[in-house]
PDB file of C-alpha atoms in Angstrom:
ATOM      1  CA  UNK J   1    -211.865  41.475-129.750  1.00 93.00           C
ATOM      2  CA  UNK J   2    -212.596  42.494-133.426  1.00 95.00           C
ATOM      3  CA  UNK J   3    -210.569  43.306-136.621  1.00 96.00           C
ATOM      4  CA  UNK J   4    -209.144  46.822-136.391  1.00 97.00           C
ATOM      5  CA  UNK J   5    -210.246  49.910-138.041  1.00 96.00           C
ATOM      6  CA  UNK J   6    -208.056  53.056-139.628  1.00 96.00           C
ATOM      7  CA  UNK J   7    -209.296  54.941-136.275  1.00 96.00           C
ATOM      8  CA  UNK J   8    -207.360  52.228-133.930  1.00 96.00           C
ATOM      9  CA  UNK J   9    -204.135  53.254-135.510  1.00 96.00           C
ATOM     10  CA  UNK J  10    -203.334  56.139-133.530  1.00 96.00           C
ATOM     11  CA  UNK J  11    -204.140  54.296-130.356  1.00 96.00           C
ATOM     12  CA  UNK J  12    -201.764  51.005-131.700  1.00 96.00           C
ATOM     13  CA  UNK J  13    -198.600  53.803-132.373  1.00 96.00           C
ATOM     14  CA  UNK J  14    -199.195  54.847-128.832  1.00 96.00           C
ATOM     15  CA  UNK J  15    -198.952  51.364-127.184  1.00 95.00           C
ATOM     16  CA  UNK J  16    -196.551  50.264-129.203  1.00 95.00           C
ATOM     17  CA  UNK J  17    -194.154  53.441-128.697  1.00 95.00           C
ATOM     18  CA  UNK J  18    -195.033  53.178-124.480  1.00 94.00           C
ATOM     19  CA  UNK J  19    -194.474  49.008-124.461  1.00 89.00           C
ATOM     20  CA  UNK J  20    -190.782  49.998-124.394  1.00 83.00           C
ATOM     21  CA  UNK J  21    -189.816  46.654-125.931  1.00 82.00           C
ATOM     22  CA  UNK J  22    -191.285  46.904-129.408  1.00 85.00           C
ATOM     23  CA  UNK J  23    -189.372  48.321-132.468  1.00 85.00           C
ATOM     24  CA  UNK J  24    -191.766  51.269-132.821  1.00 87.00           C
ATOM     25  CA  UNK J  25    -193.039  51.756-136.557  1.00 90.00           C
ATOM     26  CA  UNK J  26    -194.196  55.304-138.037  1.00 94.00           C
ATOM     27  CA  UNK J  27    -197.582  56.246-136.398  1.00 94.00           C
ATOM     28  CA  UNK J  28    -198.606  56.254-140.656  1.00 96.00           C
ATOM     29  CA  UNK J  29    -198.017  52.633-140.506  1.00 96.00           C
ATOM     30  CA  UNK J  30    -200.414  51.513-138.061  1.00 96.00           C
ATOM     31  CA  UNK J  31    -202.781  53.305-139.862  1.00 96.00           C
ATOM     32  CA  UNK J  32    -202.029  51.529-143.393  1.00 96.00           C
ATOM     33  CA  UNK J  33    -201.471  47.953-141.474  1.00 96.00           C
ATOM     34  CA  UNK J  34    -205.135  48.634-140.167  1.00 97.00           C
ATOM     35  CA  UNK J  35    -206.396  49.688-143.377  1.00 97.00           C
ATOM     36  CA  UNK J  36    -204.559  46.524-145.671  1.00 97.00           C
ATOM     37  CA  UNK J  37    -204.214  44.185-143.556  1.00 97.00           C
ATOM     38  CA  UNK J  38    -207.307  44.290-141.020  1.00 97.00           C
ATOM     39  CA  UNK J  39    -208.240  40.688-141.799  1.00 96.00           C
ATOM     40  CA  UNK J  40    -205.270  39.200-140.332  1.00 96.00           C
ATOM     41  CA  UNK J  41    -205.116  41.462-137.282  1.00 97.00           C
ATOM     42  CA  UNK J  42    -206.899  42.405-133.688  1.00 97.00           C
ATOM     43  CA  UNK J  43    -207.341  45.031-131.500  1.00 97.00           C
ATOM     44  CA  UNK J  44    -208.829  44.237-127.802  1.00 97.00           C
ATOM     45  CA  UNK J  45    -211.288  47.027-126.496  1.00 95.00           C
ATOM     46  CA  UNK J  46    -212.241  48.672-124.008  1.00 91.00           C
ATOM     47  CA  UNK J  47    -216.201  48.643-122.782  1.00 85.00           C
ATOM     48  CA  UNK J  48    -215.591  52.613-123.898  1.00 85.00           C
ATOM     49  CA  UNK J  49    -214.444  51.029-127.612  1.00 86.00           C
ATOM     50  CA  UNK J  50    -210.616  52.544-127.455  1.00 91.00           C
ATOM     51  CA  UNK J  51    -208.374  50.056-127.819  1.00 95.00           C
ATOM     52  CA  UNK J  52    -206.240  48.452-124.987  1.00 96.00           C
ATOM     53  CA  UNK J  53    -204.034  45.608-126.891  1.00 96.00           C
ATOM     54  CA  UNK J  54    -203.057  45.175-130.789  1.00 97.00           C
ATOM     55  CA  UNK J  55    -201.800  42.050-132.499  1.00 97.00           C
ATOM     56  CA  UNK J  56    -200.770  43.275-136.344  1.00 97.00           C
ATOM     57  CA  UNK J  57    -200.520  40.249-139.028  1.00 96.00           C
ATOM     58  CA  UNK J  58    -200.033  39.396-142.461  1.00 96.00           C
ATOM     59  CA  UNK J  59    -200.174  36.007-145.154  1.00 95.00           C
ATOM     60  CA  UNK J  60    -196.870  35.088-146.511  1.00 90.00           C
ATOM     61  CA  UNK J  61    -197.558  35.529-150.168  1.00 91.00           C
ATOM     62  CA  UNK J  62    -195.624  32.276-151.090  1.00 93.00           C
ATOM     63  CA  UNK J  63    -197.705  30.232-147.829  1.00 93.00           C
ATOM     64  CA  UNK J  64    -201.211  32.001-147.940  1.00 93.00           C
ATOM     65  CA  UNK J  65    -201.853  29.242-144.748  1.00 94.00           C
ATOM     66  CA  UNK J  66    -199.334  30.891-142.670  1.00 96.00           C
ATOM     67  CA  UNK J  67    -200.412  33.869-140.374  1.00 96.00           C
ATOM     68  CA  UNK J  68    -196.879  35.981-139.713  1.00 97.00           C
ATOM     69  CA  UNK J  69    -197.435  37.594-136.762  1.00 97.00           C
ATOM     70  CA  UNK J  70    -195.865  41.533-136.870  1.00 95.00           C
ATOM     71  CA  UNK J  71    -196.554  42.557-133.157  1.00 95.00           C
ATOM     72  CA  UNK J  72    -198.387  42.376-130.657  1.00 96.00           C
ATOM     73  CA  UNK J  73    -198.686  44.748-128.013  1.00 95.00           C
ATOM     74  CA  UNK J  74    -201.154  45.174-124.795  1.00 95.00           C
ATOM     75  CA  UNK J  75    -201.224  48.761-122.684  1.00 94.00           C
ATOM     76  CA  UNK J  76    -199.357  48.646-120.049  1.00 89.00           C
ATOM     77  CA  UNK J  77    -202.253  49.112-117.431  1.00 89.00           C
ATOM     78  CA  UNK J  78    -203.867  45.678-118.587  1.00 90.00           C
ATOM     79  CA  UNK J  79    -201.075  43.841-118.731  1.00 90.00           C
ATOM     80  CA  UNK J  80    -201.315  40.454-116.680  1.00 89.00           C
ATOM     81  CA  UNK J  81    -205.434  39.650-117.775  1.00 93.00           C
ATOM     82  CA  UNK J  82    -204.572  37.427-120.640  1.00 94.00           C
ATOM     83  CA  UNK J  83    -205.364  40.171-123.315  1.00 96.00           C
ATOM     84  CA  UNK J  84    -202.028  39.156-125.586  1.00 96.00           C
ATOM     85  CA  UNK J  85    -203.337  35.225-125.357  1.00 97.00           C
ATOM     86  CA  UNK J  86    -206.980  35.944-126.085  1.00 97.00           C
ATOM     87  CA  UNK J  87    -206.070  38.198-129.258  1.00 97.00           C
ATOM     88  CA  UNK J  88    -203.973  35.517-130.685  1.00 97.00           C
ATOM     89  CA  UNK J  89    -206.994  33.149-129.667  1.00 96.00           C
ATOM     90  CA  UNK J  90    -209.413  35.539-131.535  1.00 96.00           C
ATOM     91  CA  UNK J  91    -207.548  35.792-134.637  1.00 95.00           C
ATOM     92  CA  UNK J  92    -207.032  32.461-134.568  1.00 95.00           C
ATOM     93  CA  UNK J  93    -210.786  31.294-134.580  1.00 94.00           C
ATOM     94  CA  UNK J  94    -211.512  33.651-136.831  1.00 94.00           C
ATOM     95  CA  UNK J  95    -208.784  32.756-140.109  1.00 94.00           C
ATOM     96  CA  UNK J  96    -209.316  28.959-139.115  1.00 91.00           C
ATOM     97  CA  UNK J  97    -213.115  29.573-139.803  1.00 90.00           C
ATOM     98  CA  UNK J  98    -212.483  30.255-143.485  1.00 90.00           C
ATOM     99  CA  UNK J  99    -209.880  28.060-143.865  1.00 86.00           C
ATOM    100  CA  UNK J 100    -206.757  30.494-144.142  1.00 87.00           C
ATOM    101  CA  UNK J 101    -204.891  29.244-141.147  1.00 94.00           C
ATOM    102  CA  UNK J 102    -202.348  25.813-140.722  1.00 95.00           C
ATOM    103  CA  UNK J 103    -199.316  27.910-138.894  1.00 97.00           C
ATOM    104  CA  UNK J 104    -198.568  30.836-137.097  1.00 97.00           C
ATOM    105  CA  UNK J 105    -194.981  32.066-137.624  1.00 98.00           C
ATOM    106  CA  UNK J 106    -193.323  35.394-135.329  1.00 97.00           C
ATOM    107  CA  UNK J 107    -189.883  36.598-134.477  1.00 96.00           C
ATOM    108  CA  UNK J 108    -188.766  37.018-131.071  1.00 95.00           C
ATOM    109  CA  UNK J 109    -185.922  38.011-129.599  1.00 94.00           C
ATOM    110  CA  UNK J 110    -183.933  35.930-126.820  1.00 94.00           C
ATOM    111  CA  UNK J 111    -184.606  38.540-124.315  1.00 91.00           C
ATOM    112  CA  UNK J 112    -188.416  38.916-124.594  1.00 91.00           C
ATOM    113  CA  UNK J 113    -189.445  35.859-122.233  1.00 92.00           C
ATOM    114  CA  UNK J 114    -193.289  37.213-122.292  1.00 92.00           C
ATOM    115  CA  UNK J 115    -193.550  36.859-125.936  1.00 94.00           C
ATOM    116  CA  UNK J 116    -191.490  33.718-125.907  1.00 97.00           C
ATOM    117  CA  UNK J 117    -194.208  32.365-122.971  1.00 96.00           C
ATOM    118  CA  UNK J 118    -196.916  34.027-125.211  1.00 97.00           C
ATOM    119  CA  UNK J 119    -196.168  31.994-128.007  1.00 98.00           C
ATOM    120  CA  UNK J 120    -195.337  28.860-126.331  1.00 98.00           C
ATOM    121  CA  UNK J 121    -198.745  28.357-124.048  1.00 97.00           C
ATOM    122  CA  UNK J 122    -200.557  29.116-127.500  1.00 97.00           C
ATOM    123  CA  UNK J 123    -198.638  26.197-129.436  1.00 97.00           C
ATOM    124  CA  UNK J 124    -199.793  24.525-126.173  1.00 97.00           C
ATOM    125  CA  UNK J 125    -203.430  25.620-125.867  1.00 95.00           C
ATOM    126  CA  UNK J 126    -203.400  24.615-129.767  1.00 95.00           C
ATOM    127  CA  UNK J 127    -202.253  21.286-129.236  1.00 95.00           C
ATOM    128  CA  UNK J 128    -199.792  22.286-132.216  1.00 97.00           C
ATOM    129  CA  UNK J 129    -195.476  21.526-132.456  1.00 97.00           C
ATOM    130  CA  UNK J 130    -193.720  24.806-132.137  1.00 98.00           C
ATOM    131  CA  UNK J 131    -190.148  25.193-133.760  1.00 97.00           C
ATOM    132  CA  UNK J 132    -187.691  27.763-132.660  1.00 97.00           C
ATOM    133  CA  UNK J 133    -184.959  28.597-135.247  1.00 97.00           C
ATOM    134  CA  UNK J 134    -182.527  31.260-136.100  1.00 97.00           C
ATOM    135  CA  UNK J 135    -184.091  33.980-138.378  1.00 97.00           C
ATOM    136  CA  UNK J 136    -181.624  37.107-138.343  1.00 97.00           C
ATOM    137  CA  UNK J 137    -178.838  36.927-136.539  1.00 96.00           C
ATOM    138  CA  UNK J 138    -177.581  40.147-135.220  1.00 95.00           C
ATOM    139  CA  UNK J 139    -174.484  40.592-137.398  1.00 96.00           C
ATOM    140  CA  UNK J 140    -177.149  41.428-140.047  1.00 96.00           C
ATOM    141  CA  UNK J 141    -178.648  43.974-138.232  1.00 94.00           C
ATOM    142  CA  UNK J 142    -176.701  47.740-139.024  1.00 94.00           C
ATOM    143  CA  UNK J 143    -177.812  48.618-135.628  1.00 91.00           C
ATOM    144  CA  UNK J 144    -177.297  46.783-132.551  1.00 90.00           C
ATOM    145  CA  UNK J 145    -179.946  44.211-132.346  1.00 90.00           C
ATOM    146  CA  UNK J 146    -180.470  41.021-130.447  1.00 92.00           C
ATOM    147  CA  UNK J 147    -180.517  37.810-132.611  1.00 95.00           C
ATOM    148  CA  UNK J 148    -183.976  37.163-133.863  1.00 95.00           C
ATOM    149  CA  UNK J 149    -185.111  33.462-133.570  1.00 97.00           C
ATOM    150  CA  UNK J 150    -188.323  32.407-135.753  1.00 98.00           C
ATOM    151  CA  UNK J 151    -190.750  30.321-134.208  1.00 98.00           C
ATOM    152  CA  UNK J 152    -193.412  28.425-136.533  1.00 98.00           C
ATOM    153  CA  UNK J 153    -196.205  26.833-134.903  1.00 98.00           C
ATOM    154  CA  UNK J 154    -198.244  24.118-136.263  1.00 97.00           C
ATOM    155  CA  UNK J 155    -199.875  22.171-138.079  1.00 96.00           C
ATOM    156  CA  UNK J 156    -202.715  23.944-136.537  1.00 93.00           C
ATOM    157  CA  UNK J 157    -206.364  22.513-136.269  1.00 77.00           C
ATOM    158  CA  UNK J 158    -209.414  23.862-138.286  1.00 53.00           C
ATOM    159  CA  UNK J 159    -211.357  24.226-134.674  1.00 50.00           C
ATOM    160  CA  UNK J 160    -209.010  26.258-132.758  1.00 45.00           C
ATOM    161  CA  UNK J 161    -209.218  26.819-128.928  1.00 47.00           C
TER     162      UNK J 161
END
């Protein structure tokens, strides 16, 4: 686990794009997210150093304590080894270490029961409350999209799991 370079971009497009649940952004957007925003994200690699699992991040200017968390994506192939949880973990430890993390805030759909378990066992592993409200509801969307419920998670702790 380690903050993500310019050269993971590529490799976060691709599995993104072959996760077949995220909304896929331009491949030129990985590479900028990696480039301004590499303190508040993770890649997971392989002993080989390509990456296998991305979690993408940002501060909310108006709550610099709050990590928003964009996606977060693991290749297909290494699904089911606890990559997702140990990112989150990871990123985590390391914002809580200099003091920019209290909550964790991400959208997720009412289909996506992974990310919906992700997020829950790390609200749990965190000994942190987790709230579940309604962001977005579809009706706003111009496309067809599912609701999109926020869920905010904390206070967290300084020491983190």
């Amino acid at each position: 686990m380690t903050a993500p370079t310019v050269e993971n971009g590529s490799a976060a497009w691709r599995i993104a794009r072959d996760s077949g649940v995220l909304d896929v952004n331009s491949s030129y957007s990985y590479l900028l997210w990696f480039r301004e925003f590499a303190r508040t994200s993770a890649v997971a690699l392989r002993s080989g150093g390509d990456p296998v699992g991305f979690v993408t991040g940002f501060h909310r200017p108006e709550q610099p304590d709050t990590l928003v968390v964009w996606q977060i994506a693991v290749d297909r192939e290494q699904r089911g080894h606890g990559i997702a949880s140990a990112m989150l973990d990871h990123l985590a430890v390391r914002l809580a270490a200099v003091g920019a993390l209290r909550y964790l805030e991400t959208t997720i759909s009412p289909d996506n029961t992974a990310s919906d378990r992700l997020f829950r066992s790390f609200a749990e592993r965190h000994a942190a409350p987790l709230g579940r409200d309604m962001l977005f509801p579809s009706e706003l969307f111009p496309e067809a999209h599912e609701d999109e419920f926020l869920y905010r998670i904390g206070p967290l702790c300084r020491q983190s799991a």
